[in-house]
Short mmCIF file of N, CA, C and O in Angstrom, two decimals:
data_model
loop_
_atom_site.label_atom_id
_atom_site.label_comp_id
_atom_site.label_asym_id
_atom_site.label_seq_id
_atom_site.Cartn_x
_atom_site.Cartn_y
_atom_site.Cartn_z
N UNK A 19 29.68 15.95 63.98
CA UNK A 19 30.00 16.43 65.33
C UNK A 19 30.77 17.75 65.20
O UNK A 19 31.65 17.89 64.37
N UNK A 20 30.40 18.71 66.05
CA UNK A 20 31.09 19.99 66.04
C UNK A 20 32.54 19.82 66.46
O UNK A 20 32.86 19.02 67.33
N UNK A 21 33.41 20.61 65.84
CA UNK A 21 34.80 20.69 66.24
C UNK A 21 34.97 22.02 66.97
O UNK A 21 34.64 23.08 66.44
N UNK A 22 35.45 21.91 68.21
CA UNK A 22 35.53 23.07 69.09
C UNK A 22 36.93 23.15 69.67
O UNK A 22 37.54 22.13 70.00
N UNK A 23 37.44 24.38 69.79
CA UNK A 23 38.71 24.60 70.46
C UNK A 23 38.48 25.52 71.65
O UNK A 23 37.80 26.53 71.53
N UNK A 24 39.03 25.12 72.80
CA UNK A 24 39.06 25.97 73.98
C UNK A 24 40.49 26.47 74.16
O UNK A 24 41.43 25.68 74.13
N UNK A 25 40.65 27.75 74.35
CA UNK A 25 41.92 28.32 74.78
C UNK A 25 41.66 28.80 76.20
O UNK A 25 40.77 29.64 76.43
N UNK A 26 42.37 28.25 77.18
CA UNK A 26 42.04 28.54 78.58
C UNK A 26 43.23 29.10 79.34
O UNK A 26 44.39 28.84 79.00
N UNK A 27 42.91 29.85 80.40
CA UNK A 27 43.95 30.31 81.31
C UNK A 27 43.33 30.67 82.65
O UNK A 27 42.15 31.02 82.73
N UNK A 28 44.14 30.55 83.67
CA UNK A 28 43.77 30.97 85.01
C UNK A 28 44.87 31.87 85.55
O UNK A 28 46.02 31.75 85.15
N UNK A 29 44.50 32.77 86.43
CA UNK A 29 45.47 33.69 87.02
C UNK A 29 45.10 33.92 88.47
O UNK A 29 43.94 33.78 88.85
N UNK A 30 46.09 34.27 89.25
CA UNK A 30 45.84 34.54 90.66
C UNK A 30 46.79 35.64 91.12
O UNK A 30 47.96 35.64 90.75
N UNK A 31 46.27 36.58 91.88
CA UNK A 31 47.08 37.65 92.45
C UNK A 31 47.36 37.27 93.89
O UNK A 31 46.57 37.53 94.79
N UNK A 32 48.49 36.61 94.08
CA UNK A 32 48.75 35.92 95.34
C UNK A 32 48.22 34.51 95.16
O UNK A 32 47.37 34.27 94.31
N UNK A 33 48.72 33.57 95.88
CA UNK A 33 48.27 32.19 95.69
C UNK A 33 48.22 31.50 97.05
O UNK A 33 49.20 30.91 97.45
N UNK A 34 47.12 31.60 97.81
CA UNK A 34 45.80 32.06 97.39
C UNK A 34 45.67 33.57 97.38
O UNK A 34 46.46 34.30 97.98
N UNK A 35 44.63 34.01 96.69
CA UNK A 35 44.31 35.42 96.56
C UNK A 35 43.17 35.58 95.57
O UNK A 35 42.54 34.59 95.18
N UNK A 36 42.91 36.80 95.13
CA UNK A 36 41.90 37.00 94.10
C UNK A 36 42.36 36.33 92.80
O UNK A 36 43.54 36.42 92.45
N UNK A 37 41.43 35.65 92.13
CA UNK A 37 41.81 34.93 90.92
C UNK A 37 40.84 35.17 89.79
O UNK A 37 39.70 35.58 89.99
N UNK A 38 41.32 34.89 88.59
CA UNK A 38 40.50 35.01 87.39
C UNK A 38 40.71 33.84 86.47
O UNK A 38 41.73 33.17 86.52
N UNK A 39 39.71 33.59 85.62
CA UNK A 39 39.77 32.51 84.66
C UNK A 39 39.25 33.02 83.32
O UNK A 39 38.52 34.02 83.27
N UNK A 40 39.64 32.35 82.25
CA UNK A 40 39.15 32.69 80.92
C UNK A 40 39.10 31.44 80.06
O UNK A 40 40.00 30.60 80.13
N UNK A 41 38.07 31.35 79.24
CA UNK A 41 38.02 30.37 78.17
C UNK A 41 37.57 31.08 76.91
O UNK A 41 36.58 31.83 76.92
N UNK A 42 38.33 30.90 75.86
CA UNK A 42 37.97 31.40 74.54
C UNK A 42 37.53 30.17 73.75
O UNK A 42 38.26 29.19 73.66
N UNK A 43 36.33 30.23 73.22
CA UNK A 43 35.76 29.09 72.50
C UNK A 43 35.67 29.42 71.02
O UNK A 43 35.02 30.40 70.63
N UNK A 44 36.35 28.60 70.22
CA UNK A 44 36.27 28.72 68.76
C UNK A 44 35.45 27.55 68.24
O UNK A 44 35.80 26.39 68.46
N UNK A 45 34.34 27.88 67.55
CA UNK A 45 33.47 26.85 67.00
C UNK A 45 32.82 27.39 65.74
O UNK A 45 32.24 28.48 65.76
N UNK A 46 32.90 26.62 64.67
CA UNK A 46 32.27 27.01 63.41
C UNK A 46 32.65 28.43 62.98
O UNK A 46 31.80 29.23 62.61
N UNK A 47 33.93 28.74 63.05
CA UNK A 47 34.46 30.05 62.68
C UNK A 47 33.92 31.20 63.52
O UNK A 47 33.99 32.35 63.11
N UNK A 48 33.35 30.89 64.67
CA UNK A 48 32.90 31.92 65.60
C UNK A 48 33.73 31.82 66.87
O UNK A 48 34.10 30.73 67.30
N UNK A 49 34.01 32.97 67.47
CA UNK A 49 34.80 33.01 68.70
C UNK A 49 33.99 33.70 69.79
O UNK A 49 33.43 34.77 69.56
N UNK A 50 33.92 33.05 70.94
CA UNK A 50 33.29 33.64 72.11
C UNK A 50 34.30 33.63 73.26
O UNK A 50 35.04 32.67 73.42
N UNK A 51 34.28 34.69 74.04
CA UNK A 51 35.19 34.81 75.17
C UNK A 51 34.39 34.90 76.47
O UNK A 51 33.45 35.68 76.56
N UNK A 52 34.78 34.08 77.43
CA UNK A 52 34.14 34.07 78.74
C UNK A 52 35.22 34.22 79.80
O UNK A 52 36.28 33.60 79.69
N UNK A 53 34.95 35.02 80.82
CA UNK A 53 35.90 35.16 81.91
C UNK A 53 35.18 35.57 83.17
O UNK A 53 34.03 36.03 83.14
N UNK A 54 35.85 35.38 84.29
CA UNK A 54 35.28 35.74 85.58
C UNK A 54 36.34 35.64 86.65
O UNK A 54 37.51 35.42 86.35
N UNK A 55 35.91 35.76 87.90
CA UNK A 55 36.88 35.72 88.98
C UNK A 55 36.28 35.24 90.28
O UNK A 55 35.06 35.11 90.42
N UNK A 56 37.14 34.99 91.24
CA UNK A 56 36.77 34.60 92.60
C UNK A 56 37.62 35.40 93.57
O UNK A 56 38.80 35.65 93.30
N UNK A 57 37.02 35.74 94.70
CA UNK A 57 37.69 36.60 95.68
C UNK A 57 38.90 35.92 96.30
O UNK A 57 39.98 36.50 96.36
N UNK A 58 38.75 34.69 96.76
CA UNK A 58 39.86 33.98 97.40
C UNK A 58 39.97 32.60 96.79
O UNK A 58 39.10 31.74 96.99
N UNK A 59 41.02 32.39 96.03
CA UNK A 59 41.17 31.14 95.29
C UNK A 59 42.65 30.87 95.04
O UNK A 59 43.51 31.55 95.58
N UNK A 60 42.92 29.87 94.22
CA UNK A 60 44.29 29.55 93.84
C UNK A 60 44.40 29.52 92.31
O UNK A 60 43.40 29.40 91.60
N UNK A 61 45.62 29.59 91.84
CA UNK A 61 45.86 29.52 90.40
C UNK A 61 45.34 28.20 89.82
O UNK A 61 44.70 28.17 88.77
N UNK A 62 45.60 27.10 90.52
CA UNK A 62 45.15 25.80 90.01
C UNK A 62 43.62 25.73 89.91
O UNK A 62 43.09 25.17 88.94
N UNK A 63 42.91 26.29 90.89
CA UNK A 63 41.45 26.31 90.80
C UNK A 63 40.99 27.10 89.60
O UNK A 63 40.04 26.72 88.91
N UNK A 64 41.65 28.20 89.32
CA UNK A 64 41.25 29.04 88.19
C UNK A 64 41.55 28.34 86.87
O UNK A 64 40.78 28.44 85.91
N UNK A 65 42.66 27.61 86.79
CA UNK A 65 42.97 26.85 85.57
C UNK A 65 41.89 25.80 85.32
O UNK A 65 41.42 25.64 84.19
N UNK A 66 41.50 25.08 86.35
CA UNK A 66 40.45 24.07 86.22
C UNK A 66 39.11 24.70 85.87
O UNK A 66 38.38 24.21 85.01
N UNK A 67 38.78 25.79 86.54
CA UNK A 67 37.51 26.47 86.30
C UNK A 67 37.40 26.92 84.85
O UNK A 67 36.33 26.79 84.23
N UNK A 68 38.48 27.43 84.29
CA UNK A 68 38.46 27.89 82.90
C UNK A 68 38.03 26.77 81.95
O UNK A 68 37.17 26.96 81.08
N UNK A 69 38.60 25.58 82.13
CA UNK A 69 38.26 24.45 81.25
C UNK A 69 36.82 24.01 81.49
O UNK A 69 36.06 23.78 80.54
N UNK A 70 36.42 23.93 82.74
CA UNK A 70 35.05 23.51 83.07
C UNK A 70 34.04 24.49 82.46
O UNK A 70 33.03 24.07 81.89
N UNK A 71 34.31 25.77 82.55
CA UNK A 71 33.40 26.77 81.97
C UNK A 71 33.27 26.58 80.46
O UNK A 71 32.20 26.79 79.90
N UNK A 72 34.34 26.17 79.82
CA UNK A 72 34.25 25.88 78.39
C UNK A 72 33.25 24.76 78.12
O UNK A 72 32.35 24.90 77.29
N UNK A 73 33.39 23.66 78.86
CA UNK A 73 32.47 22.53 78.67
C UNK A 73 31.04 22.91 79.02
O UNK A 73 30.10 22.44 78.38
N UNK A 74 30.85 23.77 80.02
CA UNK A 74 29.50 24.18 80.39
C UNK A 74 28.80 24.95 79.27
O UNK A 74 27.58 25.04 79.26
N UNK A 75 29.57 25.48 78.33
CA UNK A 75 29.00 26.23 77.22
C UNK A 75 28.71 25.37 75.99
O UNK A 75 28.24 25.89 74.98
N UNK A 76 28.99 24.08 76.06
CA UNK A 76 28.69 23.20 74.93
C UNK A 76 27.29 22.60 75.10
O UNK A 76 26.94 22.13 76.18
N UNK A 77 26.53 22.63 74.03
CA UNK A 77 25.15 22.12 74.08
C UNK A 77 25.05 20.66 73.63
O UNK A 77 24.08 20.00 73.92
N UNK A 78 26.03 20.18 72.87
CA UNK A 78 25.97 18.80 72.39
C UNK A 78 27.37 18.21 72.32
O UNK A 78 28.37 18.93 72.40
N UNK A 79 27.41 16.89 72.15
CA UNK A 79 28.69 16.19 72.08
C UNK A 79 29.54 16.77 70.97
O UNK A 79 29.04 17.02 69.86
N UNK A 80 30.81 16.98 71.25
CA UNK A 80 31.70 17.64 70.30
C UNK A 80 33.10 17.02 70.35
O UNK A 80 33.47 16.36 71.32
N UNK A 81 33.85 17.27 69.29
CA UNK A 81 35.29 17.03 69.28
C UNK A 81 35.92 18.29 69.85
O UNK A 81 35.76 19.38 69.27
N UNK A 82 36.61 18.18 70.97
CA UNK A 82 37.13 19.35 71.67
C UNK A 82 38.65 19.27 71.77
O UNK A 82 39.20 18.27 72.22
N UNK A 83 39.30 20.34 71.34
CA UNK A 83 40.73 20.51 71.56
C UNK A 83 40.88 21.57 72.65
O UNK A 83 40.40 22.70 72.49
N UNK A 84 41.51 21.19 73.76
CA UNK A 84 41.75 22.13 74.86
C UNK A 84 43.21 22.55 74.79
O UNK A 84 44.11 21.73 74.94
N UNK A 85 43.42 23.85 74.56
CA UNK A 85 44.77 24.42 74.55
C UNK A 85 44.97 25.18 75.86
O UNK A 85 44.24 26.12 76.14
N UNK A 86 45.93 24.74 76.64
CA UNK A 86 46.17 25.33 77.95
C UNK A 86 47.66 25.36 78.26
O UNK A 86 48.41 24.51 77.78
N UNK A 87 48.04 26.31 79.10
CA UNK A 87 49.43 26.33 79.57
C UNK A 87 49.57 25.62 80.92
O UNK A 87 50.62 25.65 81.54
N UNK A 88 48.50 24.96 81.35
CA UNK A 88 48.49 24.32 82.67
C UNK A 88 48.84 22.83 82.58
O UNK A 88 47.99 22.01 82.23
N UNK A 89 50.05 22.48 82.96
CA UNK A 89 50.40 21.06 83.04
C UNK A 89 49.63 20.40 84.18
O UNK A 89 49.36 19.20 84.12
N UNK A 90 49.25 21.17 85.19
CA UNK A 90 48.43 20.66 86.29
C UNK A 90 47.13 20.09 85.75
O UNK A 90 46.74 18.97 86.08
N UNK A 91 46.44 20.84 84.90
CA UNK A 91 45.17 20.36 84.33
C UNK A 91 45.41 19.16 83.42
O UNK A 91 44.73 18.13 83.54
N UNK A 92 46.36 19.28 82.51
CA UNK A 92 46.59 18.18 81.55
C UNK A 92 47.03 16.91 82.26
O UNK A 92 46.47 15.84 82.02
N UNK A 93 48.02 17.00 83.13
CA UNK A 93 48.49 15.80 83.84
C UNK A 93 47.42 15.25 84.77
O UNK A 93 47.26 14.03 84.88
N UNK A 94 46.69 16.13 85.42
CA UNK A 94 45.65 15.69 86.33
C UNK A 94 44.58 14.86 85.63
O UNK A 94 44.24 13.77 86.09
N UNK A 95 44.08 15.36 84.51
CA UNK A 95 42.97 14.67 83.85
C UNK A 95 43.45 13.47 83.02
O UNK A 95 42.73 12.48 82.89
N UNK A 96 44.67 13.50 82.52
CA UNK A 96 45.13 12.41 81.65
C UNK A 96 45.96 11.35 82.37
O UNK A 96 46.06 10.22 81.88
N UNK A 97 46.55 11.70 83.53
CA UNK A 97 47.44 10.75 84.20
C UNK A 97 47.08 10.49 85.66
O UNK A 97 47.02 9.34 86.09
N UNK A 98 46.90 11.54 86.44
CA UNK A 98 46.78 11.38 87.88
C UNK A 98 45.41 10.93 88.35
O UNK A 98 45.29 10.23 89.36
N UNK A 99 44.35 11.33 87.66
CA UNK A 99 42.99 11.09 88.11
C UNK A 99 42.68 9.62 88.40
O UNK A 99 42.13 9.31 89.47
N UNK A 100 43.04 8.68 87.52
CA UNK A 100 42.73 7.27 87.84
C UNK A 100 43.37 6.81 89.15
O UNK A 100 42.75 6.08 89.93
N UNK A 101 44.60 7.23 89.41
CA UNK A 101 45.28 6.85 90.65
C UNK A 101 44.63 7.49 91.86
O UNK A 101 44.49 6.85 92.91
N UNK A 102 44.25 8.75 91.74
CA UNK A 102 43.58 9.42 92.85
C UNK A 102 42.31 8.67 93.22
O UNK A 102 42.03 8.43 94.39
N UNK A 103 41.53 8.33 92.22
CA UNK A 103 40.26 7.64 92.48
C UNK A 103 40.51 6.26 93.09
O UNK A 103 39.84 5.86 94.04
N UNK A 104 41.50 5.53 92.55
CA UNK A 104 41.81 4.19 93.06
C UNK A 104 42.28 4.24 94.51
O UNK A 104 42.08 3.28 95.26
N UNK A 105 42.91 5.34 94.89
CA UNK A 105 43.44 5.48 96.26
C UNK A 105 42.50 6.28 97.16
O UNK A 105 42.94 6.82 98.18
N UNK A 106 41.22 6.35 96.78
CA UNK A 106 40.25 7.04 97.63
C UNK A 106 40.45 8.55 97.67
O UNK A 106 40.25 9.17 98.71
N UNK A 107 40.85 9.13 96.55
CA UNK A 107 41.08 10.57 96.43
C UNK A 107 42.21 11.07 97.33
O UNK A 107 42.14 12.16 97.89
N UNK A 108 43.25 10.23 97.42
CA UNK A 108 44.47 10.65 98.10
C UNK A 108 45.57 10.80 97.06
O UNK A 108 45.65 10.01 96.11
N UNK A 109 46.42 11.80 97.25
CA UNK A 109 47.52 12.00 96.30
C UNK A 109 48.72 11.12 96.68
O UNK A 109 48.63 10.31 97.61
N UNK A 110 49.81 11.30 95.98
CA UNK A 110 50.98 10.45 96.22
C UNK A 110 51.57 10.64 97.62
O UNK A 110 52.29 9.78 98.10
N UNK A 111 51.25 11.75 98.26
CA UNK A 111 51.69 12.00 99.63
C UNK A 111 50.68 11.52 100.66
O UNK A 111 50.79 11.82 101.84
N UNK A 112 49.66 10.80 100.17
CA UNK A 112 48.60 10.25 101.01
C UNK A 112 47.76 11.34 101.70
O UNK A 112 47.20 11.14 102.76
N UNK A 113 47.70 12.51 101.04
CA UNK A 113 46.87 13.61 101.52
C UNK A 113 45.70 13.78 100.56
O UNK A 113 45.77 13.37 99.40
N UNK A 114 44.58 14.36 101.04
CA UNK A 114 43.43 14.55 100.16
C UNK A 114 43.80 15.37 98.91
O UNK A 114 44.55 16.35 99.00
N UNK A 115 43.28 14.94 97.79
CA UNK A 115 43.53 15.63 96.52
C UNK A 115 42.91 17.02 96.59
O UNK A 115 41.73 17.17 96.95
N UNK A 116 43.69 18.03 96.24
CA UNK A 116 43.17 19.39 96.18
C UNK A 116 42.20 19.52 95.02
O UNK A 116 42.39 18.91 93.96
N UNK A 117 41.17 20.29 95.21
CA UNK A 117 40.19 20.60 94.16
C UNK A 117 39.40 19.40 93.68
O UNK A 117 38.98 19.33 92.52
N UNK A 118 39.17 18.45 94.58
CA UNK A 118 38.46 17.22 94.22
C UNK A 118 37.16 17.49 93.48
O UNK A 118 36.89 16.86 92.46
N UNK A 119 36.36 18.42 93.98
CA UNK A 119 35.06 18.69 93.35
C UNK A 119 35.22 19.20 91.92
O UNK A 119 34.41 18.87 91.05
N UNK A 120 36.27 19.95 91.66
CA UNK A 120 36.51 20.44 90.30
C UNK A 120 36.99 19.31 89.39
O UNK A 120 36.60 19.25 88.22
N UNK A 121 37.81 18.42 89.91
CA UNK A 121 38.26 17.27 89.12
C UNK A 121 37.07 16.38 88.75
O UNK A 121 36.98 15.89 87.63
N UNK A 122 36.17 16.17 89.70
CA UNK A 122 34.99 15.35 89.42
C UNK A 122 34.14 16.01 88.33
O UNK A 122 33.69 15.35 87.40
N UNK A 123 33.94 17.31 88.44
CA UNK A 123 33.18 18.04 87.43
C UNK A 123 33.85 17.94 86.07
O UNK A 123 33.19 17.66 85.05
N UNK A 124 35.15 18.17 86.03
CA UNK A 124 35.88 18.11 84.75
C UNK A 124 35.77 16.73 84.14
O UNK A 124 35.48 16.58 82.93
N UNK A 125 35.98 15.69 84.93
CA UNK A 125 35.89 14.33 84.40
C UNK A 125 34.50 14.04 83.83
O UNK A 125 34.37 13.43 82.76
N UNK A 126 33.47 14.49 84.51
CA UNK A 126 32.10 14.30 84.03
C UNK A 126 31.91 14.94 82.66
O UNK A 126 31.33 14.33 81.75
N UNK A 127 32.41 16.14 82.49
CA UNK A 127 32.31 16.83 81.20
C UNK A 127 33.13 16.13 80.12
O UNK A 127 32.65 15.93 79.00
N UNK A 128 34.35 15.75 80.46
CA UNK A 128 35.24 15.13 79.48
C UNK A 128 34.65 13.83 78.93
O UNK A 128 34.77 13.54 77.73
N UNK A 129 33.98 13.07 79.78
CA UNK A 129 33.40 11.80 79.35
C UNK A 129 32.33 11.97 78.27
O UNK A 129 32.04 11.02 77.55
N UNK A 130 31.74 13.14 78.17
CA UNK A 130 30.66 13.39 77.20
C UNK A 130 31.17 13.81 75.82
O UNK A 130 30.38 13.97 74.90
N UNK A 131 32.47 14.01 75.69
CA UNK A 131 33.03 14.56 74.45
C UNK A 131 34.28 13.78 74.05
O UNK A 131 34.83 13.01 74.83
N UNK A 132 34.72 14.02 72.84
CA UNK A 132 36.01 13.49 72.36
C UNK A 132 37.02 14.62 72.59
O UNK A 132 36.98 15.63 71.88
N UNK A 133 37.89 14.44 73.56
CA UNK A 133 38.75 15.54 74.00
C UNK A 133 40.22 15.23 73.73
O UNK A 133 40.70 14.13 74.02
N UNK A 134 40.91 16.22 73.19
CA UNK A 134 42.36 16.18 73.05
C UNK A 134 42.92 17.37 73.80
O UNK A 134 42.29 18.43 73.88
N UNK A 135 44.11 17.18 74.34
CA UNK A 135 44.75 18.20 75.16
C UNK A 135 46.02 18.67 74.49
O UNK A 135 46.80 17.85 74.00
N UNK A 136 46.23 19.97 74.47
CA UNK A 136 47.46 20.53 73.88
C UNK A 136 48.06 21.54 74.85
O UNK A 136 47.41 22.53 75.21
N UNK A 137 49.29 21.27 75.25
CA UNK A 137 49.99 22.20 76.12
C UNK A 137 50.59 23.32 75.29
O UNK A 137 51.16 23.08 74.22
N UNK A 138 50.42 24.54 75.77
CA UNK A 138 50.99 25.72 75.14
C UNK A 138 51.87 26.41 76.18
O UNK A 138 51.44 26.62 77.32
N UNK A 139 53.08 26.73 75.81
CA UNK A 139 53.96 27.43 76.74
C UNK A 139 53.39 28.80 77.04
O UNK A 139 53.13 29.59 76.13
N UNK A 140 53.18 29.08 78.33
CA UNK A 140 52.61 30.36 78.74
C UNK A 140 53.60 31.50 78.60
O UNK A 140 54.81 31.31 78.69
N UNK A 141 53.07 32.68 78.34
CA UNK A 141 53.86 33.91 78.29
C UNK A 141 55.03 33.80 77.31
O UNK A 141 56.14 34.24 77.59
N UNK A 142 54.75 33.15 76.17
CA UNK A 142 55.82 32.95 75.19
C UNK A 142 55.48 33.55 73.83
O UNK A 142 56.09 33.22 72.83
N UNK A 143 54.47 34.42 73.80
CA UNK A 143 54.12 35.08 72.56
C UNK A 143 53.02 34.40 71.76
O UNK A 143 52.65 34.90 70.70
N UNK A 144 52.47 33.29 72.25
CA UNK A 144 51.34 32.66 71.57
C UNK A 144 50.14 33.61 71.72
O UNK A 144 49.69 33.86 72.84
N UNK A 145 49.63 34.12 70.62
CA UNK A 145 48.61 35.17 70.68
C UNK A 145 47.33 34.72 71.38
O UNK A 145 46.72 35.49 72.12
N UNK A 146 46.92 33.47 71.16
CA UNK A 146 45.71 32.98 71.82
C UNK A 146 45.92 32.88 73.33
O UNK A 146 45.06 33.29 74.11
N UNK A 147 47.05 32.33 73.73
CA UNK A 147 47.35 32.21 75.15
C UNK A 147 47.48 33.58 75.81
O UNK A 147 47.01 33.79 76.93
N UNK A 148 48.08 34.51 75.11
CA UNK A 148 48.23 35.87 75.65
C UNK A 148 46.87 36.53 75.84
O UNK A 148 46.63 37.21 76.84
N UNK A 149 45.95 36.31 74.90
CA UNK A 149 44.59 36.86 75.02
C UNK A 149 43.86 36.23 76.21
O UNK A 149 43.19 36.92 76.99
N UNK A 150 43.98 34.92 76.36
CA UNK A 150 43.34 34.24 77.49
C UNK A 150 43.90 34.76 78.81
O UNK A 150 43.15 35.00 79.77
N UNK A 151 45.20 34.96 78.88
CA UNK A 151 45.83 35.50 80.08
C UNK A 151 45.31 36.91 80.37
O UNK A 151 44.99 37.24 81.52
N UNK A 152 45.20 37.72 79.34
CA UNK A 152 44.70 39.09 79.49
C UNK A 152 43.28 39.08 80.08
O UNK A 152 42.96 39.85 80.98
N UNK A 153 42.43 38.20 79.57
CA UNK A 153 41.05 38.14 80.05
C UNK A 153 40.95 37.54 81.45
O UNK A 153 40.09 37.95 82.25
N UNK A 154 41.80 36.57 81.77
CA UNK A 154 41.81 36.02 83.13
C UNK A 154 42.20 37.12 84.12
O UNK A 154 41.59 37.26 85.19
N UNK A 155 43.16 37.93 83.75
CA UNK A 155 43.56 39.05 84.61
C UNK A 155 42.46 40.11 84.69
O UNK A 155 42.27 40.74 85.72
N UNK A 156 41.72 40.27 83.60
CA UNK A 156 40.57 41.19 83.61
C UNK A 156 39.51 40.69 84.59
O UNK A 156 38.83 41.48 85.23
N UNK A 157 39.38 39.37 84.70
CA UNK A 157 38.46 38.79 85.69
C UNK A 157 38.83 39.21 87.10
O UNK A 157 37.95 39.51 87.91
N UNK A 158 40.12 39.23 87.38
CA UNK A 158 40.58 39.69 88.70
C UNK A 158 40.29 41.18 88.86
O UNK A 158 39.78 41.62 89.89
N UNK A 159 40.61 41.95 87.83
CA UNK A 159 40.43 43.40 87.87
C UNK A 159 38.96 43.76 88.09
O UNK A 159 38.63 44.60 88.93
N UNK A 160 38.05 43.13 87.33
CA UNK A 160 36.63 43.44 87.47
C UNK A 160 36.11 43.01 88.84
O UNK A 160 35.25 43.68 89.42
N UNK A 161 36.66 41.92 89.36
CA UNK A 161 36.30 41.47 90.70
C UNK A 161 36.71 42.53 91.73
O UNK A 161 35.94 42.89 92.61
N UNK A 162 37.92 43.01 91.59
CA UNK A 162 38.45 44.02 92.52
C UNK A 162 37.63 45.31 92.46
O UNK A 162 37.40 45.95 93.46
N UNK A 163 37.18 45.67 91.25
CA UNK A 163 36.40 46.90 91.08
C UNK A 163 34.99 46.79 91.65
O UNK A 163 34.36 47.80 91.94
N UNK A 164 34.50 45.55 91.80
CA UNK A 164 33.12 45.38 92.29
C UNK A 164 33.03 45.25 93.80
O UNK A 164 31.95 45.21 94.35
N UNK A 165 34.17 45.18 94.45
CA UNK A 165 34.18 45.01 95.92
C UNK A 165 34.11 46.36 96.60
O UNK A 165 34.72 47.30 96.23
#
C-alpha cells in the first residue's frame, strides 16, 4: 500500500470572504502541489476543501498521514462527526452543522484509506506548513486576479 502524506492549509481574506486552499502531496519521494480558491467562503471550508482535494488525487487505497494546522478538521473528523450524525446533523447548540456536505465528502474519502492525523502549529516556522499557507494565499491572489 502506498504511503502518502498530505500537508494542507486553508486561508480566507475576511471570514467570509475570498478564500484559498492548498494540499501538498508527498508520495514515493515525489511532491505535487495543488491549490485553488473560492470567491465567497470561510476559512473552515477552505481547510476542509484542502484535505478533500488531497483524497481526490489518490487513485488507490493508501496509508495517509494528514498534516494540518486545523483543529477544526481534526476534531471534526475524529471526534465530533459521530455525534453530529447521531443527532441528525445538529451541533451541540442544536443548530445545523456547518459544512455538512464537506464533512460527508471527507468521511467518504477517509473510509477508503488508513488515515492518521497530525496537528501542526500554524505560522510557527514549520517549512511544510508555511509552504501550504503560501499556496493557499496564492489561491486567493489568483482568484482576485481573474475577476
